[in-house]
Structures are given as C-alpha cells and as structure tokens.
Short mmCIF file of C-alpha atoms in Angstrom, two decimals:
data_model
loop_
_atom_site.label_atom_id
_atom_site.label_comp_id
_atom_site.label_asym_id
_atom_site.label_seq_id
_atom_site.Cartn_x
_atom_site.Cartn_y
_atom_site.Cartn_z
CA ALA A 1 0.00 0.00 0.00
CA GLN A 2 1.15 3.51 -0.68
CA SER A 3 2.11 5.89 2.09
CA VAL A 4 3.47 9.37 2.62
CA ALA A 5 5.65 10.68 5.44
CA GLN A 6 6.07 14.29 6.47
CA PRO A 7 8.82 14.11 9.07
CA GLU A 8 8.43 17.65 10.46
CA ASP A 9 5.37 18.69 12.42
CA GLN A 10 6.38 22.34 12.11
CA VAL A 11 8.81 24.38 10.05
CA ASN A 12 9.83 27.88 11.12
CA VAL A 13 11.35 30.34 8.68
CA ALA A 14 11.87 34.08 8.57
CA GLU A 15 10.16 36.13 5.90
CA GLY A 16 12.32 36.48 2.81
CA ASN A 17 14.27 33.29 3.48
CA PRO A 18 13.88 30.13 1.39
CA LEU A 19 11.63 27.42 2.75
CA THR A 20 11.49 23.66 2.36
CA VAL A 21 8.74 21.33 3.55
CA LYS A 22 9.77 17.69 3.34
CA CYS A 23 7.83 14.71 2.02
CA THR A 24 8.87 11.13 1.33
CA TYR A 25 6.68 8.50 -0.25
CA SER A 26 6.32 4.77 -0.65
CA VAL A 27 4.38 3.38 -3.59
CA SER A 28 4.50 0.43 -5.93
CA GLY A 29 4.66 1.69 -9.48
CA ASN A 30 4.92 5.22 -10.81
CA PRO A 31 4.14 7.78 -8.11
CA TYR A 32 1.54 10.48 -8.60
CA LEU A 33 2.30 13.14 -6.00
CA PHE A 34 0.44 16.22 -4.83
CA TRP A 35 0.84 19.14 -2.45
CA TYR A 36 -2.12 20.87 -0.82
CA VAL A 37 -2.28 23.84 1.57
CA GLN A 38 -4.84 24.47 4.30
CA TYR A 39 -5.51 27.86 5.85
CA PRO A 40 -7.32 28.11 9.21
CA ASN A 41 -10.96 27.02 9.10
CA ARG A 42 -10.78 26.31 5.38
CA GLY A 43 -10.61 23.25 3.17
CA LEU A 44 -7.47 22.13 1.39
CA GLN A 45 -6.32 23.97 -1.72
CA PHE A 46 -4.31 22.37 -4.50
CA LEU A 47 -0.76 23.71 -4.97
CA LEU A 48 0.93 21.43 -7.49
CA LYS A 49 1.33 17.87 -8.71
CA TYR A 50 3.91 15.56 -10.23
CA ILE A 51 2.68 13.00 -12.71
CA THR A 52 5.55 12.59 -15.15
CA GLY A 53 8.21 14.66 -16.91
CA ASP A 54 10.42 17.32 -15.36
CA ASN A 55 11.52 16.65 -11.81
CA LEU A 56 10.97 20.30 -10.84
CA VAL A 57 7.29 21.13 -10.77
CA LYS A 58 6.03 24.69 -10.48
CA GLY A 59 2.74 25.48 -8.80
CA SER A 60 0.59 28.20 -7.31
CA TYR A 61 1.76 31.17 -5.19
CA GLY A 62 5.41 30.75 -6.22
CA PHE A 63 5.77 27.26 -4.79
CA GLU A 64 7.66 24.48 -6.50
CA ALA A 65 8.49 20.88 -5.67
CA GLU A 66 11.36 18.64 -6.60
CA PHE A 67 10.71 15.00 -7.38
CA ASN A 68 13.64 12.73 -6.53
CA LYS A 69 13.04 9.11 -7.47
CA SER A 70 16.23 7.74 -5.92
CA GLN A 71 15.43 9.32 -2.56
CA THR A 72 11.65 8.79 -2.94
CA SER A 73 11.11 12.40 -1.99
CA PHE A 74 8.90 15.24 -3.14
CA HIS A 75 9.94 18.30 -1.12
CA LEU A 76 8.01 21.55 -1.39
CA LYS A 77 10.09 24.69 -1.81
CA LYS A 78 9.80 28.43 -2.18
CA PRO A 79 12.75 30.80 -2.78
CA SER A 80 11.42 33.62 -0.57
CA ALA A 81 8.83 32.99 2.15
CA LEU A 82 5.97 35.36 2.94
CA VAL A 83 4.14 35.72 6.25
CA SER A 84 0.98 34.86 4.33
CA ASP A 85 2.47 31.43 3.49
CA SER A 86 1.92 30.41 7.11
CA ALA A 87 -0.47 27.47 6.91
CA LEU A 88 -0.73 23.69 7.13
CA TYR A 89 0.78 21.80 4.19
CA PHE A 90 -0.13 18.29 3.12
CA CYS A 91 1.69 15.96 0.78
CA ALA A 92 -0.38 13.22 -0.87
CA VAL A 93 0.19 10.23 -3.11
CA ARG A 94 -2.31 8.64 -5.44
CA ASP A 95 -2.82 4.92 -5.65
CA PRO A 96 -1.46 4.12 -9.15
CA ASN A 97 -3.36 0.83 -9.27
CA THR A 98 -6.79 2.45 -9.55
CA GLY A 99 -8.25 4.47 -12.38
CA PHE A 100 -9.54 6.81 -9.73
CA GLN A 101 -7.94 9.54 -7.66
CA LYS A 102 -7.75 7.82 -4.30
CA LEU A 103 -5.26 9.93 -2.38
CA VAL A 104 -3.32 9.03 0.74
CA PHE A 105 -2.36 12.13 2.72
CA GLY A 106 0.55 12.75 5.03
CA THR A 107 -0.04 14.04 8.54
CA GLY A 108 0.72 17.61 7.56
CA THR A 109 3.45 20.15 8.32
CA ARG A 110 2.67 23.49 9.87
CA LEU A 111 4.68 26.30 8.29
CA LEU A 112 5.22 29.39 10.39
CA VAL A 113 6.79 32.39 8.66
CA SER A 114 7.87 35.13 11.03
CA PRO A 115 8.09 38.80 10.02
CA ASN B 1 -18.59 30.35 -8.50
CA ALA B 2 -19.49 28.47 -5.30
CA GLY B 3 -17.35 25.33 -5.86
CA VAL B 4 -17.97 22.78 -3.09
CA THR B 5 -20.47 23.81 -0.42
CA GLN B 6 -20.85 22.01 2.89
CA THR B 7 -23.57 22.47 5.48
CA PRO B 8 -23.72 22.84 8.40
CA LYS B 9 -20.40 24.44 9.37
CA PHE B 10 -20.70 23.38 13.00
CA ARG B 11 -22.81 20.84 14.86
CA ILE B 12 -22.96 19.31 18.31
CA LEU B 13 -24.66 15.92 18.61
CA LYS B 14 -25.50 13.70 21.51
CA ILE B 15 -24.34 10.08 21.51
CA GLY B 16 -26.77 7.94 19.54
CA GLN B 17 -28.27 10.77 17.51
CA SER B 18 -28.18 10.76 13.73
CA MET B 19 -27.53 13.48 11.21
CA THR B 20 -26.70 14.12 7.58
CA LEU B 21 -23.81 16.27 6.44
CA GLN B 22 -24.66 17.94 3.17
CA CYS B 23 -22.28 18.46 0.27
CA THR B 24 -23.00 19.94 -3.12
CA GLN B 25 -20.75 20.99 -6.00
CA ASP B 26 -21.53 23.13 -9.02
CA MET B 27 -18.56 22.17 -11.21
CA ASN B 28 -20.16 19.09 -12.82
CA HIS B 29 -17.43 16.89 -11.36
CA ASN B 30 -17.81 13.14 -11.64
CA TYR B 31 -15.78 12.25 -8.57
CA MET B 32 -16.73 13.16 -5.03
CA TYR B 33 -15.16 12.26 -1.69
CA TRP B 34 -15.71 12.46 2.03
CA TYR B 35 -12.75 12.78 4.39
CA ARG B 36 -12.36 13.22 8.09
CA GLN B 37 -9.50 15.21 9.58
CA ASP B 38 -8.27 14.52 13.08
CA PRO B 39 -5.38 16.43 14.73
CA GLY B 40 -1.99 15.04 13.72
CA MET B 41 -3.58 12.37 11.55
CA GLY B 42 -3.97 14.01 8.17
CA LEU B 43 -7.07 13.24 6.13
CA LYS B 44 -8.68 9.82 5.98
CA LEU B 45 -11.01 8.83 3.15
CA ILE B 46 -14.44 7.71 4.39
CA TYR B 47 -16.38 7.14 1.15
CA TYR B 48 -16.09 8.15 -2.45
CA SER B 49 -18.20 8.20 -5.59
CA VAL B 50 -17.22 8.02 -9.25
CA GLY B 51 -20.60 9.18 -10.47
CA ALA B 52 -24.31 9.31 -9.75
CA GLY B 53 -25.53 6.02 -8.36
CA ILE B 54 -22.03 4.67 -7.64
CA THR B 55 -20.36 4.79 -4.24
CA ASP B 56 -17.62 2.83 -2.53
CA LYS B 57 -15.91 2.56 0.82
CA GLY B 58 -12.69 4.33 1.62
CA GLU B 59 -10.27 3.75 4.44
CA VAL B 60 -12.58 4.44 7.42
CA PRO B 61 -16.22 3.80 6.41
CA ASN B 62 -17.56 2.24 9.62
CA GLY B 63 -20.40 4.22 11.17
CA TYR B 64 -21.15 6.19 8.00
CA ASN B 65 -23.32 5.88 4.92
CA VAL B 66 -23.50 7.83 1.68
CA SER B 67 -25.68 8.17 -1.37
CA ARG B 68 -25.20 9.83 -4.75
CA SER B 69 -28.52 10.33 -6.48
CA THR B 70 -27.31 13.31 -8.53
CA THR B 71 -23.99 14.52 -9.90
CA GLU B 72 -24.13 17.57 -7.64
CA ASP B 73 -24.95 16.11 -4.23
CA PHE B 74 -23.10 13.66 -2.00
CA PRO B 75 -24.53 13.58 1.53
CA LEU B 76 -22.83 11.74 4.39
CA ARG B 77 -25.00 10.17 7.07
CA LEU B 78 -24.13 9.25 10.63
CA GLU B 79 -26.74 6.84 11.97
CA LEU B 80 -25.69 6.38 15.60
CA ALA B 81 -23.25 9.10 16.58
CA ALA B 82 -20.32 8.03 18.75
CA PRO B 83 -17.63 10.15 20.46
CA SER B 84 -15.03 8.66 18.09
CA GLN B 85 -16.78 10.44 15.25
CA THR B 86 -15.89 13.85 16.66
CA SER B 87 -13.87 15.33 13.83
CA VAL B 88 -13.77 17.83 11.01
CA TYR B 89 -15.40 16.47 7.86
CA PHE B 90 -14.43 17.59 4.39
CA CYS B 91 -16.17 16.97 1.14
CA ALA B 92 -14.22 17.24 -2.11
CA SER B 93 -14.77 16.78 -5.81
CA SER B 94 -12.62 16.37 -8.90
CA ALA B 95 -13.09 16.13 -12.63
CA ARG B 96 -12.48 13.08 -14.73
CA ARG B 97 -10.38 14.14 -17.71
CA ASP B 98 -8.81 10.86 -18.72
CA SER B 99 -8.40 7.27 -17.59
CA ASN B 100 -5.71 8.24 -15.08
CA SER B 101 -7.65 11.20 -13.76
CA ASN B 102 -5.08 13.27 -11.89
CA GLN B 103 -7.14 16.40 -11.70
CA PRO B 104 -6.92 18.43 -8.46
CA GLN B 105 -9.48 17.86 -5.77
CA HIS B 106 -11.57 20.87 -4.76
CA PHE B 107 -12.51 20.97 -1.09
CA GLY B 108 -15.34 22.50 0.86
CA ASP B 109 -14.64 24.44 4.05
CA GLY B 110 -15.61 21.56 6.30
CA THR B 111 -18.15 20.64 8.96
CA ARG B 112 -16.90 20.65 12.55
CA LEU B 113 -18.77 17.94 14.42
CA SER B 114 -18.66 17.24 18.14
CA ILE B 115 -20.31 14.21 19.70
CA LEU B 116 -20.96 14.56 23.42
#
C-alpha cells in the first residue's frame, strides 16, 4: 500500500528566506504526488502535482516541488517565504493501481513564517 | 462560482443521535469524496463516488453511509453518533479528464462535528 511521510510537524522560517517542507513517499509503481495547503478554518487547496516529466514542478503562489526518485522524496520549496504562506501543508500520493484519484495524505506540516 | 459547499459548518450531537452532512458541488465533477481530519492524523477517506448512483468505501467507512442520487450532491449520514466520530469532515470533488484522472481535488470548508 502507498504511504506518505512528512517528518516535520512544524517548520519555522523568517520572511524572505527560502523554505522547504519535506515529504517522502512509498508506492509500488509510478508515483503520482500532490501538495495541498490548508488555511485556518478552510478546506485544502491544490498547490501542485507531479505526474511525469520534469523533476521540478512549479505550482501556485510561487511554490515548486522537486521529485527525486532515488530518494523517494517530493519536497516543497519556495525561494522567498511570505508571512501569508503560514499554513498547514499536506503531501499526498495517489494509488497508481486504480483508475480513480484515491489519495493518501501525510499528517501535515505546519509552516510558520515570522516577520 | 461556489465550488464545493458544505452544510452545516458546526454541529454538536448527543451520543446515539443521527444526522446528515450535506455536500453539493456546481462544477459538474464526476468524482466526489468524504474525508475526516483529526489532529496530527492528516485526512482519511471515508467514502467516495465516481458518479451518480455509484459509491464505494474508503479507508474508514464504519459508522457512515452515503448516497449519490445526482452529480451535484453527495450527503454523508451518521446513523448512531459516537464520540469517536468527533472530527472535522471535508467533502471534495474532482473532474475526470482521462483514464488516469489526476485532476486536483476541490474541497469545501468543512463541517466541525462534536459528539458529546
């Protein structure tokens, strides 16, 4: 069965500094990977996905993610953090053995960007 | 453009009561999902539907039921509420573009449910 691990419960970064939110995955077959963001009292919002192709995927709000097959990782990155990026971030992997988007989510990483 | 709408936003139930969480989407999406979110646990899939009249169990279906009579609506029913069902419930939908269907899921803002 597929799984996703987000090893950090919280990441702290100062505004203007680069940020990285880590994600590793385990899946049999080609991984389909996603990042979502959740703001307080709201549902999740899609940021980006990796299906195939370039290992560096660009998404919404200036975020990008790097797919690394050898390290089974899909870390979320942003060159310059904003206070407004503070939120809960979820990595997810799709079961490649179904023709349906059945996602398995990580436990989430809280990003706190200080002014 | 409303997207995915969930009602109610908050609810307190007594043990043994029943209720239906409503979810409707206006994007003509084939796929719909119900998740529950517990602190530190991420999201767990309760039920999903690939189209009107078709539903299937997810990872944690016990204690819940669903129906999908229309493309737009996907209600979740709790028959006998238990304290373990205290959680935040999210409904989501996504489009089916191809056989692999990797379209983003669109989420509602959730229903916060407490069972006392």
